[in-house]
Every structure is written in structure tokens, then in C-alpha cells.
Amino acid sequence: MFVTGEIQIVPIGTEASLTPYIAKVKSVIEKSGLEHSMHDSGTNFQGEYSLVADVAQQCMQSVLDSGAPRVLCYLKLGARNDKDAAADIPAAEKVAAHLKSLA
């Protein structure tokens, strides 16, 4: 099943700077090949559900392995069967086109 959504990984019990954890999560997502776009409070993505679930698990594990005593994962998913979402243009391109049309 092809899904679109957003993931937010939140280390708990860490020092104020989250940069090292964000870098680890970014590395996991980029290595996965998952179509994605990072923003200030998470990452939008699209891909096969099994890949998304695997990437979410790897992201959480990377934060724990980096020393965070706890981690929360907020995952929002959407799927559709009225058209082939996998064949559609990437969501980031849709957003860029929309923003351009507003300018």
C-alpha cells in the first residue's frame, strides 16, 4: 500500500540541543530512499507502507542508540484507492507549485 504522511521523532531526557539526533534521523531517512521533505517540526514523506514502517523503527532506534533514554514517534499516514498515488508527482513538488501560483 502506498502512503503519504508525516513523521516527527522526539528524543526525551536529552540535553537542549537536538541537532545530533536530527542528523541521525535524517541519515536514516536519506539512506532508505524514501521520498521525503524535512521541515522545522518533522518530515513529510511518501512511499510503500512497509518501507515507512521500517524507516520509522530505524529512526527511533537511531535516537535510542545515540543516547536518548526515551523517544516518541508521531506518525500520520494517509492512503487512497481512487487513483494511483505512487504515479503522482511528489508532494514536495505539489507544494512548491502551489506556493508559486500564490506569488
mmCIF file of N, CA and C in Angstrom:
data_model
loop_
_atom_site.group_PDB
_atom_site.id
_atom_site.type_symbol
_atom_site.label_atom_id
_atom_site.label_comp_id
_atom_site.label_asym_id
_atom_site.label_seq_id
_atom_site.Cartn_x
_atom_site.Cartn_y
_atom_site.Cartn_z
ATOM 1 N N MET A 1 0.838 -1.168 0.000
ATOM 2 C CA MET A 1 0.000 0.000 0.000
ATOM 3 C C MET A 1 0.889 1.238 0.000
ATOM 4 N N PHE A 2 0.600 2.173 -0.883
ATOM 5 C CA PHE A 2 1.344 3.420 -0.984
ATOM 6 C C PHE A 2 0.712 4.433 -0.034
ATOM 7 N N VAL A 3 1.540 5.102 0.781
ATOM 8 C CA VAL A 3 1.043 6.062 1.757
ATOM 9 C C VAL A 3 1.791 7.382 1.663
ATOM 10 N N THR A 4 1.142 8.422 2.125
ATOM 11 C CA THR A 4 1.780 9.719 2.328
ATOM 12 C C THR A 4 1.590 10.073 3.787
ATOM 13 N N GLY A 5 2.453 10.913 4.306
ATOM 14 C CA GLY A 5 2.295 11.285 5.699
ATOM 15 C C GLY A 5 3.418 12.130 6.219
ATOM 16 N N GLU A 6 3.490 12.149 7.543
ATOM 17 C CA GLU A 6 4.497 12.932 8.244
ATOM 18 C C GLU A 6 4.982 12.140 9.449
ATOM 19 N N ILE A 7 6.268 12.266 9.724
ATOM 20 C CA ILE A 7 6.848 11.647 10.913
ATOM 21 C C ILE A 7 7.570 12.726 11.711
ATOM 22 N N GLN A 8 7.415 12.624 13.022
ATOM 23 C CA GLN A 8 8.120 13.512 13.931
ATOM 24 C C GLN A 8 8.718 12.634 15.022
ATOM 25 N N ILE A 9 10.027 12.721 15.189
ATOM 26 C CA ILE A 9 10.755 11.951 16.196
ATOM 27 C C ILE A 9 11.179 12.912 17.300
ATOM 28 N N VAL A 10 10.853 12.574 18.559
ATOM 29 C CA VAL A 10 11.130 13.463 19.680
ATOM 30 C C VAL A 10 11.950 12.729 20.741
ATOM 31 N N PRO A 11 13.246 13.058 20.859
ATOM 32 C CA PRO A 11 14.056 12.485 21.936
ATOM 33 C C PRO A 11 13.601 13.064 23.279
ATOM 34 N N ILE A 12 13.557 12.243 24.309
ATOM 35 C CA ILE A 12 13.149 12.697 25.634
ATOM 36 C C ILE A 12 14.275 12.417 26.624
ATOM 37 N N GLY A 13 14.500 13.373 27.518
ATOM 38 C CA GLY A 13 15.525 13.205 28.541
ATOM 39 C C GLY A 13 16.915 13.519 28.038
ATOM 40 N N THR A 14 16.990 14.401 27.050
ATOM 41 C CA THR A 14 18.281 14.753 26.455
ATOM 42 C C THR A 14 18.622 16.199 26.784
ATOM 43 N N GLU A 15 19.821 16.604 26.409
ATOM 44 C CA GLU A 15 20.204 17.998 26.583
ATOM 45 C C GLU A 15 19.419 18.867 25.607
ATOM 46 N N ALA A 16 19.574 20.171 25.726
ATOM 47 C CA ALA A 16 18.762 21.109 24.949
ATOM 48 C C ALA A 16 18.930 20.966 23.436
ATOM 49 N N SER A 17 20.128 20.702 22.956
ATOM 50 C CA SER A 17 20.356 20.631 21.521
ATOM 51 C C SER A 17 19.896 19.284 20.951
ATOM 52 N N LEU A 18 19.026 19.351 19.960
ATOM 53 C CA LEU A 18 18.539 18.141 19.304
ATOM 54 C C LEU A 18 19.265 17.863 17.987
ATOM 55 N N THR A 19 20.194 18.734 17.612
ATOM 56 C CA THR A 19 20.882 18.618 16.329
ATOM 57 C C THR A 19 21.500 17.242 16.076
ATOM 58 N N PRO A 20 22.200 16.642 17.040
ATOM 59 C CA PRO A 20 22.792 15.322 16.768
ATOM 60 C C PRO A 20 21.735 14.248 16.462
ATOM 61 N N TYR A 21 20.598 14.336 17.129
ATOM 62 C CA TYR A 21 19.526 13.360 16.905
ATOM 63 C C TYR A 21 18.861 13.588 15.550
ATOM 64 N N ILE A 22 18.655 14.853 15.206
ATOM 65 C CA ILE A 22 18.075 15.178 13.902
ATOM 66 C C ILE A 22 18.986 14.682 12.790
ATOM 67 N N ALA A 23 20.286 14.850 12.960
ATOM 68 C CA ALA A 23 21.248 14.384 11.953
ATOM 69 C C ALA A 23 21.157 12.870 11.767
ATOM 70 N N LYS A 24 21.022 12.124 12.867
ATOM 71 C CA LYS A 24 20.905 10.653 12.780
ATOM 72 C C LYS A 24 19.628 10.265 12.051
ATOM 73 N N VAL A 25 18.518 10.893 12.413
ATOM 74 C CA VAL A 25 17.233 10.587 11.775
ATOM 75 C C VAL A 25 17.289 10.929 10.288
ATOM 76 N N LYS A 26 17.865 12.082 9.966
ATOM 77 C CA LYS A 26 17.987 12.493 8.562
ATOM 78 C C LYS A 26 18.786 11.461 7.769
ATOM 79 N N SER A 27 19.859 10.975 8.357
ATOM 80 C CA SER A 27 20.696 9.975 7.696
ATOM 81 C C SER A 27 19.912 8.692 7.422
ATOM 82 N N VAL A 28 19.138 8.243 8.398
ATOM 83 C CA VAL A 28 18.329 7.028 8.222
ATOM 84 C C VAL A 28 17.342 7.212 7.081
ATOM 85 N N ILE A 29 16.650 8.346 7.073
ATOM 86 C CA ILE A 29 15.630 8.587 6.035
ATOM 87 C C ILE A 29 16.273 8.678 4.659
ATOM 88 N N GLU A 30 17.389 9.394 4.559
ATOM 89 C CA GLU A 30 18.044 9.543 3.256
ATOM 90 C C GLU A 30 18.557 8.209 2.728
ATOM 91 N N LYS A 31 19.128 7.380 3.589
ATOM 92 C CA LYS A 31 19.635 6.076 3.156
ATOM 93 C C LYS A 31 18.514 5.138 2.710
ATOM 94 N N SER A 32 17.313 5.360 3.218
ATOM 95 C CA SER A 32 16.180 4.475 2.900
ATOM 96 C C SER A 32 15.686 4.636 1.468
ATOM 97 N N GLY A 33 15.930 5.807 0.874
ATOM 98 C CA GLY A 33 15.399 6.080 -0.455
ATOM 99 C C GLY A 33 13.965 6.566 -0.440
ATOM 100 N N LEU A 34 13.395 6.736 0.733
ATOM 101 C CA LEU A 34 12.026 7.215 0.871
ATOM 102 C C LEU A 34 11.926 8.646 0.352
ATOM 103 N N GLU A 35 10.946 8.913 -0.501
ATOM 104 C CA GLU A 35 10.697 10.278 -0.982
ATOM 105 C C GLU A 35 10.305 11.107 0.233
ATOM 106 N N HIS A 36 11.047 12.200 0.517
ATOM 107 C CA HIS A 36 10.782 12.961 1.734
ATOM 108 C C HIS A 36 11.152 14.429 1.587
ATOM 109 N N SER A 37 10.646 15.215 2.536
ATOM 110 C CA SER A 37 10.951 16.634 2.609
ATOM 111 C C SER A 37 10.931 17.031 4.082
ATOM 112 N N MET A 38 12.103 17.419 4.611
ATOM 113 C CA MET A 38 12.185 17.805 6.019
ATOM 114 C C MET A 38 11.710 19.241 6.192
ATOM 115 N N HIS A 39 11.108 19.515 7.349
ATOM 116 C CA HIS A 39 10.717 20.875 7.712
ATOM 117 C C HIS A 39 11.010 21.078 9.186
ATOM 118 N N ASP A 40 10.648 22.227 9.729
ATOM 119 C CA ASP A 40 11.076 22.575 11.079
ATOM 120 C C ASP A 40 10.513 21.699 12.191
ATOM 121 N N SER A 41 9.443 20.971 11.942
ATOM 122 C CA SER A 41 8.893 20.151 13.029
ATOM 123 C C SER A 41 8.639 18.703 12.634
ATOM 124 N N GLY A 42 9.292 18.247 11.561
ATOM 125 C CA GLY A 42 9.125 16.860 11.154
ATOM 126 C C GLY A 42 9.563 16.639 9.721
ATOM 127 N N THR A 43 9.097 15.537 9.162
ATOM 128 C CA THR A 43 9.444 15.180 7.787
ATOM 129 C C THR A 43 8.215 14.631 7.083
ATOM 130 N N ASN A 44 7.890 15.216 5.945
ATOM 131 C CA ASN A 44 6.830 14.678 5.098
ATOM 132 C C ASN A 44 7.441 13.607 4.215
ATOM 133 N N PHE A 45 6.647 12.608 3.853
ATOM 134 C CA PHE A 45 7.165 11.512 3.053
ATOM 135 C C PHE A 45 6.060 10.881 2.223
ATOM 136 N N GLN A 46 6.475 10.055 1.290
ATOM 137 C CA GLN A 46 5.552 9.195 0.556
ATOM 138 C C GLN A 46 6.319 7.964 0.112
ATOM 139 N N GLY A 47 5.631 6.804 0.185
ATOM 140 C CA GLY A 47 6.265 5.551 -0.192
ATOM 141 C C GLY A 47 5.426 4.365 0.238
ATOM 142 N N GLU A 48 5.955 3.191 0.028
ATOM 143 C CA GLU A 48 5.249 1.975 0.413
ATOM 144 C C GLU A 48 5.181 1.858 1.930
ATOM 145 N N TYR A 49 4.025 1.426 2.419
ATOM 146 C CA TYR A 49 3.802 1.345 3.865
ATOM 147 C C TYR A 49 4.881 0.527 4.570
ATOM 148 N N SER A 50 5.255 -0.584 4.012
ATOM 149 C CA SER A 50 6.263 -1.432 4.670
ATOM 150 C C SER A 50 7.589 -0.689 4.832
ATOM 151 N N LEU A 51 7.968 0.113 3.844
ATOM 152 C CA LEU A 51 9.202 0.907 3.943
ATOM 153 C C LEU A 51 9.039 1.992 5.006
ATOM 154 N N VAL A 52 7.905 2.650 5.020
ATOM 155 C CA VAL A 52 7.646 3.705 6.001
ATOM 156 C C VAL A 52 7.736 3.148 7.418
ATOM 157 N N ALA A 53 7.105 1.998 7.665
ATOM 158 C CA ALA A 53 7.135 1.381 8.993
ATOM 159 C C ALA A 53 8.566 1.016 9.391
ATOM 160 N N ASP A 54 9.318 0.486 8.453
ATOM 161 C CA ASP A 54 10.709 0.116 8.719
ATOM 162 C C ASP A 54 11.553 1.348 9.021
ATOM 163 N N VAL A 55 11.364 2.413 8.245
ATOM 164 C CA VAL A 55 12.129 3.642 8.450
ATOM 165 C C VAL A 55 11.780 4.263 9.801
ATOM 166 N N ALA A 56 10.505 4.252 10.184
ATOM 167 C CA ALA A 56 10.105 4.799 11.485
ATOM 168 C C ALA A 56 10.815 4.047 12.615
ATOM 169 N N GLN A 57 10.856 2.729 12.508
ATOM 170 C CA GLN A 57 11.528 1.919 13.532
ATOM 171 C C GLN A 57 13.029 2.246 13.570
ATOM 172 N N GLN A 58 13.651 2.349 12.402
ATOM 173 C CA GLN A 58 15.079 2.667 12.358
ATOM 174 C C GLN A 58 15.372 4.061 12.922
ATOM 175 N N CYS A 59 14.488 5.025 12.650
ATOM 176 C CA CYS A 59 14.670 6.378 13.184
ATOM 177 C C CYS A 59 14.618 6.368 14.708
ATOM 178 N N MET A 60 13.630 5.678 15.254
ATOM 179 C CA MET A 60 13.506 5.600 16.707
ATOM 180 C C MET A 60 14.726 4.917 17.318
ATOM 181 N N GLN A 61 15.164 3.825 16.702
ATOM 182 C CA GLN A 61 16.317 3.097 17.225
ATOM 183 C C GLN A 61 17.582 3.932 17.151
ATOM 184 N N SER A 62 17.733 4.726 16.086
ATOM 185 C CA SER A 62 18.933 5.558 15.957
ATOM 186 C C SER A 62 19.007 6.599 17.064
ATOM 187 N N VAL A 63 17.864 7.125 17.487
ATOM 188 C CA VAL A 63 17.840 8.100 18.579
ATOM 189 C C VAL A 63 18.197 7.418 19.901
ATOM 190 N N LEU A 64 17.648 6.240 20.137
ATOM 191 C CA LEU A 64 17.991 5.492 21.355
ATOM 192 C C LEU A 64 19.466 5.112 21.369
ATOM 193 N N ASP A 65 19.965 4.669 20.225
ATOM 194 C CA ASP A 65 21.376 4.290 20.118
ATOM 195 C C ASP A 65 22.315 5.482 20.302
ATOM 196 N N SER A 66 21.789 6.693 20.077
ATOM 197 C CA SER A 66 22.599 7.909 20.230
ATOM 198 C C SER A 66 22.581 8.447 21.656
ATOM 199 N N GLY A 67 21.928 7.733 22.564
ATOM 200 C CA GLY A 67 21.990 8.113 23.962
ATOM 201 C C GLY A 67 20.715 8.658 24.583
ATOM 202 N N ALA A 68 19.674 8.870 23.803
ATOM 203 C CA ALA A 68 18.423 9.340 24.401
ATOM 204 C C ALA A 68 17.800 8.208 25.209
ATOM 205 N N PRO A 69 17.385 8.487 26.446
ATOM 206 C CA PRO A 69 16.786 7.421 27.250
ATOM 207 C C PRO A 69 15.395 7.016 26.775
ATOM 208 N N ARG A 70 14.711 7.947 26.102
ATOM 209 C CA ARG A 70 13.370 7.662 25.579
ATOM 210 C C ARG A 70 13.184 8.389 24.255
ATOM 211 N N VAL A 71 12.235 7.915 23.468
ATOM 212 C CA VAL A 71 11.920 8.586 22.207
ATOM 213 C C VAL A 71 10.432 8.415 21.923
ATOM 214 N N LEU A 72 9.821 9.480 21.413
ATOM 215 C CA LEU A 72 8.438 9.427 20.953
ATOM 216 C C LEU A 72 8.439 9.549 19.437
ATOM 217 N N CYS A 73 7.503 8.878 18.797
ATOM 218 C CA CYS A 73 7.353 8.966 17.348
ATOM 219 C C CYS A 73 5.902 9.292 17.046
ATOM 220 N N TYR A 74 5.692 10.423 16.406
ATOM 221 C CA TYR A 74 4.368 10.801 15.940
ATOM 222 C C TYR A 74 4.334 10.516 14.447
ATOM 223 N N LEU A 75 3.422 9.667 14.040
ATOM 224 C CA LEU A 75 3.359 9.230 12.647
ATOM 225 C C LEU A 75 1.933 9.418 12.133
ATOM 226 N N LYS A 76 1.791 10.224 11.093
ATOM 227 C CA LYS A 76 0.492 10.428 10.451
ATOM 228 C C LYS A 76 0.560 9.800 9.068
ATOM 229 N N LEU A 77 -0.409 8.991 8.731
ATOM 230 C CA LEU A 77 -0.424 8.297 7.445
ATOM 231 C C LEU A 77 -1.745 8.513 6.726
ATOM 232 N N GLY A 78 -1.670 8.530 5.423
ATOM 233 C CA GLY A 78 -2.863 8.583 4.592
ATOM 234 C C GLY A 78 -2.663 7.690 3.378
ATOM 235 N N ALA A 79 -3.740 7.078 2.943
ATOM 236 C CA ALA A 79 -3.694 6.231 1.742
ATOM 237 C C ALA A 79 -4.956 6.493 0.930
ATOM 238 N N ARG A 80 -4.902 6.163 -0.337
ATOM 239 C CA ARG A 80 -6.076 6.350 -1.185
ATOM 240 C C ARG A 80 -6.145 5.237 -2.213
ATOM 241 N N ASN A 81 -7.355 4.966 -2.680
ATOM 242 C CA ASN A 81 -7.507 3.968 -3.730
ATOM 243 C C ASN A 81 -8.298 4.500 -4.913
ATOM 244 N N ASP A 82 -8.547 5.820 -4.928
ATOM 245 C CA ASP A 82 -9.273 6.404 -6.053
ATOM 246 C C ASP A 82 -8.362 6.778 -7.218
ATOM 247 N N LYS A 83 -7.041 6.758 -6.982
ATOM 248 C CA LYS A 83 -6.073 6.961 -8.058
ATOM 249 C C LYS A 83 -4.732 6.410 -7.608
ATOM 250 N N ASP A 84 -3.820 6.275 -8.539
ATOM 251 C CA ASP A 84 -2.503 5.723 -8.238
ATOM 252 C C ASP A 84 -1.611 6.829 -7.678
ATOM 253 N N ALA A 85 -1.564 6.938 -6.351
ATOM 254 C CA ALA A 85 -0.776 7.985 -5.702
ATOM 255 C C ALA A 85 0.715 7.816 -5.972
ATOM 256 N N ALA A 86 1.169 6.583 -6.171
ATOM 257 C CA ALA A 86 2.588 6.348 -6.443
ATOM 258 C C ALA A 86 3.010 6.945 -7.774
ATOM 259 N N ALA A 87 2.077 7.035 -8.724
ATOM 260 C CA ALA A 87 2.392 7.579 -10.039
ATOM 261 C C ALA A 87 2.274 9.100 -10.069
ATOM 262 N N ASP A 88 1.722 9.681 -9.024
ATOM 263 C CA ASP A 88 1.524 11.116 -8.933
ATOM 264 C C ASP A 88 2.865 11.813 -8.691
ATOM 265 N N ILE A 89 2.905 13.122 -8.927
ATOM 266 C CA ILE A 89 4.140 13.860 -8.672
ATOM 267 C C ILE A 89 4.386 13.919 -7.168
ATOM 268 N N PRO A 90 5.646 14.005 -6.749
ATOM 269 C CA PRO A 90 5.947 14.055 -5.315
ATOM 270 C C PRO A 90 5.244 15.224 -4.627
ATOM 271 N N ALA A 91 4.850 15.014 -3.393
ATOM 272 C CA ALA A 91 4.111 16.018 -2.636
ATOM 273 C C ALA A 91 4.882 17.335 -2.540
ATOM 274 N N ALA A 92 6.193 17.266 -2.375
ATOM 275 C CA ALA A 92 7.001 18.486 -2.261
ATOM 276 C C ALA A 92 6.885 19.332 -3.530
ATOM 277 N N GLU A 93 6.812 18.678 -4.680
ATOM 278 C CA GLU A 93 6.656 19.417 -5.940
ATOM 279 C C GLU A 93 5.278 20.050 -6.023
ATOM 280 N N LYS A 94 4.262 19.365 -5.502
ATOM 281 C CA LYS A 94 2.910 19.934 -5.483
ATOM 282 C C LYS A 94 2.871 21.193 -4.625
ATOM 283 N N VAL A 95 3.493 21.136 -3.459
ATOM 284 C CA VAL A 95 3.516 22.284 -2.558
ATOM 285 C C VAL A 95 4.252 23.445 -3.215
ATOM 286 N N ALA A 96 5.389 23.172 -3.819
ATOM 287 C CA ALA A 96 6.170 24.233 -4.486
ATOM 288 C C ALA A 96 5.357 24.887 -5.606
ATOM 289 N N ALA A 97 4.662 24.080 -6.388
ATOM 290 C CA ALA A 97 3.835 24.620 -7.480
ATOM 291 C C ALA A 97 2.701 25.478 -6.924
ATOM 292 N N HIS A 98 2.104 25.036 -5.835
ATOM 293 C CA HIS A 98 1.023 25.788 -5.217
ATOM 294 C C HIS A 98 1.530 27.131 -4.695
ATOM 295 N N LEU A 99 2.678 27.124 -3.998
ATOM 296 C CA LEU A 99 3.242 28.355 -3.469
ATOM 297 C C LEU A 99 3.616 29.312 -4.587
ATOM 298 N N LYS A 100 4.112 28.773 -5.683
ATOM 299 C CA LYS A 100 4.475 29.608 -6.826
ATOM 300 C C LYS A 100 3.226 30.271 -7.418
ATOM 301 N N SER A 101 2.124 29.534 -7.463
ATOM 302 C CA SER A 101 0.887 30.088 -8.028
ATOM 303 C C SER A 101 0.312 31.199 -7.153
ATOM 304 N N LEU A 102 0.665 31.206 -5.864
ATOM 305 C CA LEU A 102 0.182 32.244 -4.959
ATOM 306 C C LEU A 102 1.007 33.529 -5.051
ATOM 307 N N ALA A 103 2.209 33.417 -5.595
ATOM 308 C CA ALA A 103 3.107 34.594 -5.660
ATOM 309 C C ALA A 103 2.686 35.591 -6.702
#
